[in-house]
JSON list of C-alpha atoms in Angstrom, two decimals:
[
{"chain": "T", "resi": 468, "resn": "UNK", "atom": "CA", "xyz": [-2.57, -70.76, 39.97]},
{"chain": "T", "resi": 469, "resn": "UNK", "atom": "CA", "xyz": [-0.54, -73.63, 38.28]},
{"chain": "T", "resi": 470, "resn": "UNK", "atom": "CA", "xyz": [0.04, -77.47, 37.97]},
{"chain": "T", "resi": 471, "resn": "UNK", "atom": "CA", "xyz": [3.12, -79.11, 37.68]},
{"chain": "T", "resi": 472, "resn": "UNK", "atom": "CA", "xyz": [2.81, -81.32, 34.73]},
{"chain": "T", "resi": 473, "resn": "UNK", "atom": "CA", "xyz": [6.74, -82.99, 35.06]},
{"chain": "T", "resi": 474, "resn": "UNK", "atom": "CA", "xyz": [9.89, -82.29, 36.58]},
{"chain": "T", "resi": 475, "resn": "UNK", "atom": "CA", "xyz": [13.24, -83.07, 34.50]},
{"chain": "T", "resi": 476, "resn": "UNK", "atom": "CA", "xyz": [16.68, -83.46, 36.08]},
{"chain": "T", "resi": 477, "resn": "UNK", "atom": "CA", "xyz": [19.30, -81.06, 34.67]},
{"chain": "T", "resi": 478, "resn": "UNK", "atom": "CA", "xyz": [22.19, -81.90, 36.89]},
{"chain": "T", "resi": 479, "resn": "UNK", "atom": "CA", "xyz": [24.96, -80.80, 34.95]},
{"chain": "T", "resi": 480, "resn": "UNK", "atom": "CA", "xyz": [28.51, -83.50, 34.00]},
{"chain": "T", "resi": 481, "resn": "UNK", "atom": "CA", "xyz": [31.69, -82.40, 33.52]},
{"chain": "T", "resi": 482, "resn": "UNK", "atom": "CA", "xyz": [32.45, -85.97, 32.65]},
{"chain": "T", "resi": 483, "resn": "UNK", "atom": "CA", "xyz": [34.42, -88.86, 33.74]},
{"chain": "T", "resi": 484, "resn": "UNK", "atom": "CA", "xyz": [37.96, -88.42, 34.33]},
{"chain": "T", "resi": 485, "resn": "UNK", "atom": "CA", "xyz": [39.87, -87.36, 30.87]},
{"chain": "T", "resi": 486, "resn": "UNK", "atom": "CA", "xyz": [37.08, -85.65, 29.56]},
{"chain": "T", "resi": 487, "resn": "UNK", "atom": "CA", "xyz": [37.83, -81.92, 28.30]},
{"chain": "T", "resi": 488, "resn": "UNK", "atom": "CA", "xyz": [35.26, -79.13, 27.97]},
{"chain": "T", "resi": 489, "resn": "UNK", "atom": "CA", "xyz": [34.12, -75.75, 28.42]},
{"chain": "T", "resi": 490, "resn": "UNK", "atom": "CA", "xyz": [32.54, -73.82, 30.94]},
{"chain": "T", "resi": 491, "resn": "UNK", "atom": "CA", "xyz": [30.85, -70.42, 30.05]},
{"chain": "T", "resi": 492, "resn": "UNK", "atom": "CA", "xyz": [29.16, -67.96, 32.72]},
{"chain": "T", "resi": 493, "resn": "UNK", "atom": "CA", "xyz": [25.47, -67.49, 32.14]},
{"chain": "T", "resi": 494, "resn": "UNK", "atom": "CA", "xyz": [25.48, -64.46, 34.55]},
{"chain": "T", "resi": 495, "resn": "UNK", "atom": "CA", "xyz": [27.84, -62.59, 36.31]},
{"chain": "T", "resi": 496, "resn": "UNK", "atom": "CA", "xyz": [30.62, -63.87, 38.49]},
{"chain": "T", "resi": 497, "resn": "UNK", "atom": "CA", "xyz": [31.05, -62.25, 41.76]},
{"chain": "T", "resi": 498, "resn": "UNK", "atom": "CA", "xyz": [34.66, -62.38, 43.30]},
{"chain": "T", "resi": 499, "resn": "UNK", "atom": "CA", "xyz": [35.47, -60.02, 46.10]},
{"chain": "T", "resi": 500, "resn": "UNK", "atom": "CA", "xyz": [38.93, -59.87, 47.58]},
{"chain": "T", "resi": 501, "resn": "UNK", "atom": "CA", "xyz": [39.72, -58.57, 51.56]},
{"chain": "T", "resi": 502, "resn": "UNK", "atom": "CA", "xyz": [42.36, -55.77, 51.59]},
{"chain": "T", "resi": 503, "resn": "UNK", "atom": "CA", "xyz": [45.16, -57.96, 52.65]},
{"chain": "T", "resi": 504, "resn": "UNK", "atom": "CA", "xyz": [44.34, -60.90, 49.79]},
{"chain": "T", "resi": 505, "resn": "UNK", "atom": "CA", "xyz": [44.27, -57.78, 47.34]},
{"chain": "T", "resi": 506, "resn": "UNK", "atom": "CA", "xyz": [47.61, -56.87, 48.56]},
{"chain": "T", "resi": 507, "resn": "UNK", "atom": "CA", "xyz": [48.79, -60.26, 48.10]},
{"chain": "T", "resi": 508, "resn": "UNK", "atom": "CA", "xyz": [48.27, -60.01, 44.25]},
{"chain": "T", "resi": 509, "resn": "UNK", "atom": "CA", "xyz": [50.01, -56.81, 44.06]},
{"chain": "T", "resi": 510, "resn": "UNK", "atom": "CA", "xyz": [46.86, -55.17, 44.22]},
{"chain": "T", "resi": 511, "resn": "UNK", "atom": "CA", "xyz": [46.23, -51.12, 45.59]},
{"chain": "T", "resi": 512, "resn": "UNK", "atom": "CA", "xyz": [42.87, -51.33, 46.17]},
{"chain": "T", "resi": 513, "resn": "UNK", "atom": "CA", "xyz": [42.38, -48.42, 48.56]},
{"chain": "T", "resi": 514, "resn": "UNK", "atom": "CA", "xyz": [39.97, -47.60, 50.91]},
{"chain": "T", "resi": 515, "resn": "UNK", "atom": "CA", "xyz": [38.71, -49.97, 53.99]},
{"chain": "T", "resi": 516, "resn": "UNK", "atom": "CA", "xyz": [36.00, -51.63, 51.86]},
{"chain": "T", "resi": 517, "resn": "UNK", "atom": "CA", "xyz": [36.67, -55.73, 50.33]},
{"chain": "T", "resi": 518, "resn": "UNK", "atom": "CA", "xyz": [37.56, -55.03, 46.35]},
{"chain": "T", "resi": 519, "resn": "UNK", "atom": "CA", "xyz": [35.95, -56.17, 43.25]},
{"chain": "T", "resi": 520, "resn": "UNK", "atom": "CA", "xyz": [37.88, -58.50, 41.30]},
{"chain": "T", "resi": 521, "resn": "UNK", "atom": "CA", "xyz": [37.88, -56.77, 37.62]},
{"chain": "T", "resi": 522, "resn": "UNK", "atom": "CA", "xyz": [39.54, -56.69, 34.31]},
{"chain": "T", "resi": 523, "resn": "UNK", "atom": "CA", "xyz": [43.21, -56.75, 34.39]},
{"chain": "T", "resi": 524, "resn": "UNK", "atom": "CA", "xyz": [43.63, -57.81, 37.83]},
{"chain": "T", "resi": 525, "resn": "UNK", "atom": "CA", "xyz": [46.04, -61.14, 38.71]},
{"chain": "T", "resi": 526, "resn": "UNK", "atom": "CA", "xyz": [43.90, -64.03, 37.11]},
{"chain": "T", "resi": 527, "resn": "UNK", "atom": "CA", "xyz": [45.32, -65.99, 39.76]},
{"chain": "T", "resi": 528, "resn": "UNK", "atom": "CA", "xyz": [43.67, -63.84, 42.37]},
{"chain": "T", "resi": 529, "resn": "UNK", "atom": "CA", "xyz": [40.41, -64.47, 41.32]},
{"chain": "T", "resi": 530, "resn": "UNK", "atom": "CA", "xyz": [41.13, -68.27, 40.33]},
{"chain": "T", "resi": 531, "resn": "UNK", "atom": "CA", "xyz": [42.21, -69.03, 43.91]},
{"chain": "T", "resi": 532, "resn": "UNK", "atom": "CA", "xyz": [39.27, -66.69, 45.55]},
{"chain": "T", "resi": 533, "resn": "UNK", "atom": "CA", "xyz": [36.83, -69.19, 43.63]},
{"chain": "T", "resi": 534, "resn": "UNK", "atom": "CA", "xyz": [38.72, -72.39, 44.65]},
{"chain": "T", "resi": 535, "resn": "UNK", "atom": "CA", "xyz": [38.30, -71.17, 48.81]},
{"chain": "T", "resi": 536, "resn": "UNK", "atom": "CA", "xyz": [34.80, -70.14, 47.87]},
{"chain": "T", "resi": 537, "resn": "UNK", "atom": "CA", "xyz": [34.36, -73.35, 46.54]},
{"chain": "T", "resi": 538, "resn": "UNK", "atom": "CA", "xyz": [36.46, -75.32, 49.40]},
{"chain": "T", "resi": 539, "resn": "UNK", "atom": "CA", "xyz": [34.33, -73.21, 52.90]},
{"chain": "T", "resi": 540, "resn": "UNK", "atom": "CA", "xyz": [30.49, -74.24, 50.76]},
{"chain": "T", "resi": 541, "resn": "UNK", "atom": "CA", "xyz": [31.86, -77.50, 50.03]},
{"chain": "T", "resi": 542, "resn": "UNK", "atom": "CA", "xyz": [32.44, -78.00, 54.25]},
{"chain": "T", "resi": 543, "resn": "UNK", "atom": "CA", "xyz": [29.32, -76.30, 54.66]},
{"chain": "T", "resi": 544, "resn": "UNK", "atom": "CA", "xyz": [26.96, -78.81, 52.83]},
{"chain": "T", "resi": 545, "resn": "UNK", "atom": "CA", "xyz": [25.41, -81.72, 53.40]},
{"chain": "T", "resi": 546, "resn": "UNK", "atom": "CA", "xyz": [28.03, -84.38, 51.39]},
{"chain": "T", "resi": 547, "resn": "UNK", "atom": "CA", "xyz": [29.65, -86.77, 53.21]},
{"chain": "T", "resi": 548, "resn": "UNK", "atom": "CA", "xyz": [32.59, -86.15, 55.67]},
{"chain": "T", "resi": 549, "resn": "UNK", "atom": "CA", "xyz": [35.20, -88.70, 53.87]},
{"chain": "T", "resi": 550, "resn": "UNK", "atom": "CA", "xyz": [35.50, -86.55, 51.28]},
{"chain": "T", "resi": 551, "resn": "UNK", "atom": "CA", "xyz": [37.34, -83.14, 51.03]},
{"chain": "T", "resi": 552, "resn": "UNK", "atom": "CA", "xyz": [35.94, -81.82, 47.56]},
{"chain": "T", "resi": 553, "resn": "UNK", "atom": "CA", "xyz": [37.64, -78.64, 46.06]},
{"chain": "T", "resi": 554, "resn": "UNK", "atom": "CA", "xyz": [40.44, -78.70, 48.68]},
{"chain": "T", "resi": 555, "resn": "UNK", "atom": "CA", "xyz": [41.21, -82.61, 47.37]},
{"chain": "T", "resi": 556, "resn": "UNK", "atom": "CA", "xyz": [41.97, -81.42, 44.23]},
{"chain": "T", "resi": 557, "resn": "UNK", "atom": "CA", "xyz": [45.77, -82.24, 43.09]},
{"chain": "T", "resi": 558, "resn": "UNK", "atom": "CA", "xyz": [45.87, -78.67, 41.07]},
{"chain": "T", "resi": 559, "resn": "UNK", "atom": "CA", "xyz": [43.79, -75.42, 39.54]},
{"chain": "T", "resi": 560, "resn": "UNK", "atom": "CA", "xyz": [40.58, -76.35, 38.73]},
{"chain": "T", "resi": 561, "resn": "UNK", "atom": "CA", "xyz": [40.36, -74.71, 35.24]},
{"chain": "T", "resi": 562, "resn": "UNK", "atom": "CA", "xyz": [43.43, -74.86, 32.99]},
{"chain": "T", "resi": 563, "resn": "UNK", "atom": "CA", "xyz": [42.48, -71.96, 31.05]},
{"chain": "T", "resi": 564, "resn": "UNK", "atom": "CA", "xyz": [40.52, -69.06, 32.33]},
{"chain": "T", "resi": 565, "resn": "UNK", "atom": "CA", "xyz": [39.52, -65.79, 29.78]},
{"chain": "T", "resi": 566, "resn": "UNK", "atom": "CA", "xyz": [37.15, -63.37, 30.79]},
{"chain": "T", "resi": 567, "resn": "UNK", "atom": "CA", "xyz": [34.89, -62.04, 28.40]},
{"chain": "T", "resi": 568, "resn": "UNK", "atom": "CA", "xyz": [33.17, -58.99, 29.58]},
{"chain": "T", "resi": 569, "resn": "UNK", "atom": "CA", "xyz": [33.30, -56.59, 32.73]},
{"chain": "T", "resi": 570, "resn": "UNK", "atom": "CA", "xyz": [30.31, -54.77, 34.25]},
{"chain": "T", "resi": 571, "resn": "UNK", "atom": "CA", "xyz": [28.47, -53.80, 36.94]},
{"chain": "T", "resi": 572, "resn": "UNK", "atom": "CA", "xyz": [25.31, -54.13, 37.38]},
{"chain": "T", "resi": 573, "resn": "UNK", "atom": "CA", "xyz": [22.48, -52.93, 40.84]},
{"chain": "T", "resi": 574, "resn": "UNK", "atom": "CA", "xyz": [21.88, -55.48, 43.45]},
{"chain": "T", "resi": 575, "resn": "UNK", "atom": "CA", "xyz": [18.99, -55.25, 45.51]},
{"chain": "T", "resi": 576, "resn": "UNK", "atom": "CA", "xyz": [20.50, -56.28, 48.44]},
{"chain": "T", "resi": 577, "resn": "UNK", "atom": "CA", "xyz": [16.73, -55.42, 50.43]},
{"chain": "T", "resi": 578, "resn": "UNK", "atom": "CA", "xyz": [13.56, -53.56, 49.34]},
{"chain": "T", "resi": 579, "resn": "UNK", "atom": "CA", "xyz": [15.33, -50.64, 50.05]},
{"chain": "T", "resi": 580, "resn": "UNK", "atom": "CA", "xyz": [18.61, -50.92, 49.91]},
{"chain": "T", "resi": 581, "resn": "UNK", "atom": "CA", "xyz": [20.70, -51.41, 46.15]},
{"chain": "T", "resi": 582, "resn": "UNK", "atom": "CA", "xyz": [23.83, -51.78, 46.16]},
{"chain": "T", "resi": 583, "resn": "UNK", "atom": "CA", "xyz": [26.57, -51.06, 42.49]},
{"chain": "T", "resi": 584, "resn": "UNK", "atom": "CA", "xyz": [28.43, -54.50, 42.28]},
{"chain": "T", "resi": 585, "resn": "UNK", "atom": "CA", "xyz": [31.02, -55.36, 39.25]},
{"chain": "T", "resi": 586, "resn": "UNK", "atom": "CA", "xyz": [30.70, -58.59, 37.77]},
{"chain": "T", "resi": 587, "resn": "UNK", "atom": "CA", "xyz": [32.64, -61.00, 34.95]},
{"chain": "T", "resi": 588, "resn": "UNK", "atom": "CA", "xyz": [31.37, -62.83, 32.28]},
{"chain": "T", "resi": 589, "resn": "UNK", "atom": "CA", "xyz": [34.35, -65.97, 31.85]},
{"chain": "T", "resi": 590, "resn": "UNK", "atom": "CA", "xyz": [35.10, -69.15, 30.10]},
{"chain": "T", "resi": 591, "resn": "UNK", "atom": "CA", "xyz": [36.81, -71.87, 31.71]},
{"chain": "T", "resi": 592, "resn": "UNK", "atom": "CA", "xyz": [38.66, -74.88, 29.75]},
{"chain": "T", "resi": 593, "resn": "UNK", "atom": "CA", "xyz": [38.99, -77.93, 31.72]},
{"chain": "T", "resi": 594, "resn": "UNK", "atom": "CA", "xyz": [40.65, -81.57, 31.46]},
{"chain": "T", "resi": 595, "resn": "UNK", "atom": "CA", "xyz": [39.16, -83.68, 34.04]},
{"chain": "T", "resi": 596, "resn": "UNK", "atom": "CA", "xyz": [42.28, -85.08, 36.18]},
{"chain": "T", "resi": 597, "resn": "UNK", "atom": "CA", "xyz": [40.59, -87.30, 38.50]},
{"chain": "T", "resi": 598, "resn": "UNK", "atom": "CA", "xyz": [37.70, -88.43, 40.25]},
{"chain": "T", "resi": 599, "resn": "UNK", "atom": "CA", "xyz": [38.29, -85.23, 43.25]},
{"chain": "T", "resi": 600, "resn": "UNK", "atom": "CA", "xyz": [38.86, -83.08, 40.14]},
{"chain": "T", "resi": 601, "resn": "UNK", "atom": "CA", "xyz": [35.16, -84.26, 38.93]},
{"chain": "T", "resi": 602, "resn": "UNK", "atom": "CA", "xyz": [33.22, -83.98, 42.25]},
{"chain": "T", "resi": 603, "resn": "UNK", "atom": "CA", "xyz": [34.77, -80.14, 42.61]},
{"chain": "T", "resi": 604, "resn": "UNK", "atom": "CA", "xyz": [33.61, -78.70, 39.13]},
{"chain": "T", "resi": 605, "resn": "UNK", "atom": "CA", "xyz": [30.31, -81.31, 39.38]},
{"chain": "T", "resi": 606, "resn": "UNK", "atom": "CA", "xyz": [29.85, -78.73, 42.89]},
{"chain": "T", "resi": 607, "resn": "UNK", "atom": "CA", "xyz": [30.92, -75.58, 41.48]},
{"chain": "T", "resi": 608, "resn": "UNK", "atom": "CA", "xyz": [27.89, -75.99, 38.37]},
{"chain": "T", "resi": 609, "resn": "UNK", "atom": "CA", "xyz": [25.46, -76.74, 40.95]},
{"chain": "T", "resi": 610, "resn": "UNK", "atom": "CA", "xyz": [25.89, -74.05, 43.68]},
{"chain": "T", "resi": 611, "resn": "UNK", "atom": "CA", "xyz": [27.37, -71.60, 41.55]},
{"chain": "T", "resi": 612, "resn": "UNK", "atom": "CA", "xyz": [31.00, -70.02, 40.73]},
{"chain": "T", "resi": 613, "resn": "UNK", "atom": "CA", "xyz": [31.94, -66.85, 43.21]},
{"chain": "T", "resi": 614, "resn": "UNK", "atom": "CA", "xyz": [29.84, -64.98, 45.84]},
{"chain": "T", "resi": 615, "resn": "UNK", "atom": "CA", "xyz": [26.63, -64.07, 45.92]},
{"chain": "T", "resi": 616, "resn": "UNK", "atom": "CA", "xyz": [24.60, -67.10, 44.36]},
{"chain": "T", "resi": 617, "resn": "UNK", "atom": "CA", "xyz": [21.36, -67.00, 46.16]},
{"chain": "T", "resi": 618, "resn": "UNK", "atom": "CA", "xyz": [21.05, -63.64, 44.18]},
{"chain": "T", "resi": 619, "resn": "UNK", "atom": "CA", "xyz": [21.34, -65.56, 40.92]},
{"chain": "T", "resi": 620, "resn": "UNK", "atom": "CA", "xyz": [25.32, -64.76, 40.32]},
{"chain": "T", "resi": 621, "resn": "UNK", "atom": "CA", "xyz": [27.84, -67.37, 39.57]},
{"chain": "T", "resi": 622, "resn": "UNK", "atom": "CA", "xyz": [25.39, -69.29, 37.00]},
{"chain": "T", "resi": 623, "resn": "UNK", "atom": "CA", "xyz": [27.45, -71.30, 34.86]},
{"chain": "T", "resi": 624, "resn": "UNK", "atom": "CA", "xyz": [26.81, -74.19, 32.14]},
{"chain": "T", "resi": 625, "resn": "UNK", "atom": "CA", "xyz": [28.92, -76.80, 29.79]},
{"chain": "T", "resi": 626, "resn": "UNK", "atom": "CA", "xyz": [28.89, -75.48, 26.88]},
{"chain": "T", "resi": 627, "resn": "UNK", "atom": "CA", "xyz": [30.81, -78.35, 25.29]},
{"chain": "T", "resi": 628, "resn": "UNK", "atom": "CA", "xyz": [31.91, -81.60, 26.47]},
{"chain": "T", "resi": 629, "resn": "UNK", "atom": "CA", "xyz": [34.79, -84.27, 24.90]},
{"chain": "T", "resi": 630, "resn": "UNK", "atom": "CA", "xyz": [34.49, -87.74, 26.93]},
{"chain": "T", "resi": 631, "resn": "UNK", "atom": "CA", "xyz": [37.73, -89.49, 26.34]},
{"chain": "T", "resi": 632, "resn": "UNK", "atom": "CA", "xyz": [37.83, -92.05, 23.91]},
{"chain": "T", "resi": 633, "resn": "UNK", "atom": "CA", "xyz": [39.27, -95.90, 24.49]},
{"chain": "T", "resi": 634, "resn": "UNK", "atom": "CA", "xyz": [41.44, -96.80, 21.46]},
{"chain": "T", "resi": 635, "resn": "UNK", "atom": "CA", "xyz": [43.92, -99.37, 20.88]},
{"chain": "T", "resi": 636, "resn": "UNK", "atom": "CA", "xyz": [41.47, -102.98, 21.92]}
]
């Protein structure tokens, strides 16, 4: 038994437009890719099963994978019609990407089923372009980067933040 004593609001900011900043994974990023996107990317994945994004892959396979992601939850939540989110935005959403560490790690997919998934650790570097720019990586922090999210994959935080600064009044 418990009792809330408070509830604080942690919606994360990128910041208004101009801001820079960086974006670190707190747990794994899940990216999968169908056998004809892995082909795409000049990838062999084999077999009939969707592949893993991993270490030395295309980044730009996995940095478009996250922006569809990103675009089908975006048209599958609540937020108003008038506006088109990650698909809105004029360019990538991260201008530099490095991933930090590769592993896999069990899913328990049901009581009794577990399932061997590899996941990323990444940063992300950022320069806010516009408003649509804002809303998208605003979205991505709260529902989580990649697949698999209710699971607790795809948790990601600012880890530091430059607002732009008004000079010459």
């Amino acid at each position: 038994e418990f009792t809330v004593q408070g509830v604080v609001d942690a919606t994360a900011d990128v910041g208004p437009p101009g801001s820079t900043g960086t974006i670190e994974s707190d747990t794994g990023t899940f990216v999968t890719l169908d056998q004809a996107a892995a082909q795409e990317y000049g990838i062999s994945p084999g077999g009939d099963t969707d592949y893993y994004w991993r270490e030395g892959d295309p980044l730009q396979a996995f940095t478009d994978r996250v922006s569809d992601i990103l675009a089908v939850k975006w048209h599958q939540s609540d937020l108003p019609a008038d506006t088109d989110g990650p698909v809105a935005v004029d360019g990538p959403l991260f201008d530099q990407v490095q991933l930090d560490t590769t592993y896999s790690i069990p899913l328990h997919v049901t009581p009794e089923q577990t399932q061997t998934i590899v996941v990323n650790k990444l940063t992300f570097e950022y320069e806010i372009r516009s408003d649509a720019h804002r809303e998208a990586l605003n979205f991505a922090l709260s529902i989580g980067i990649g697949e698999k999210n209710s699971y607790g994959l795809g948790t990601h935080s600012v880890v530091t933040k430059q607002e732009p600064v008004l000079t010459g009044m």
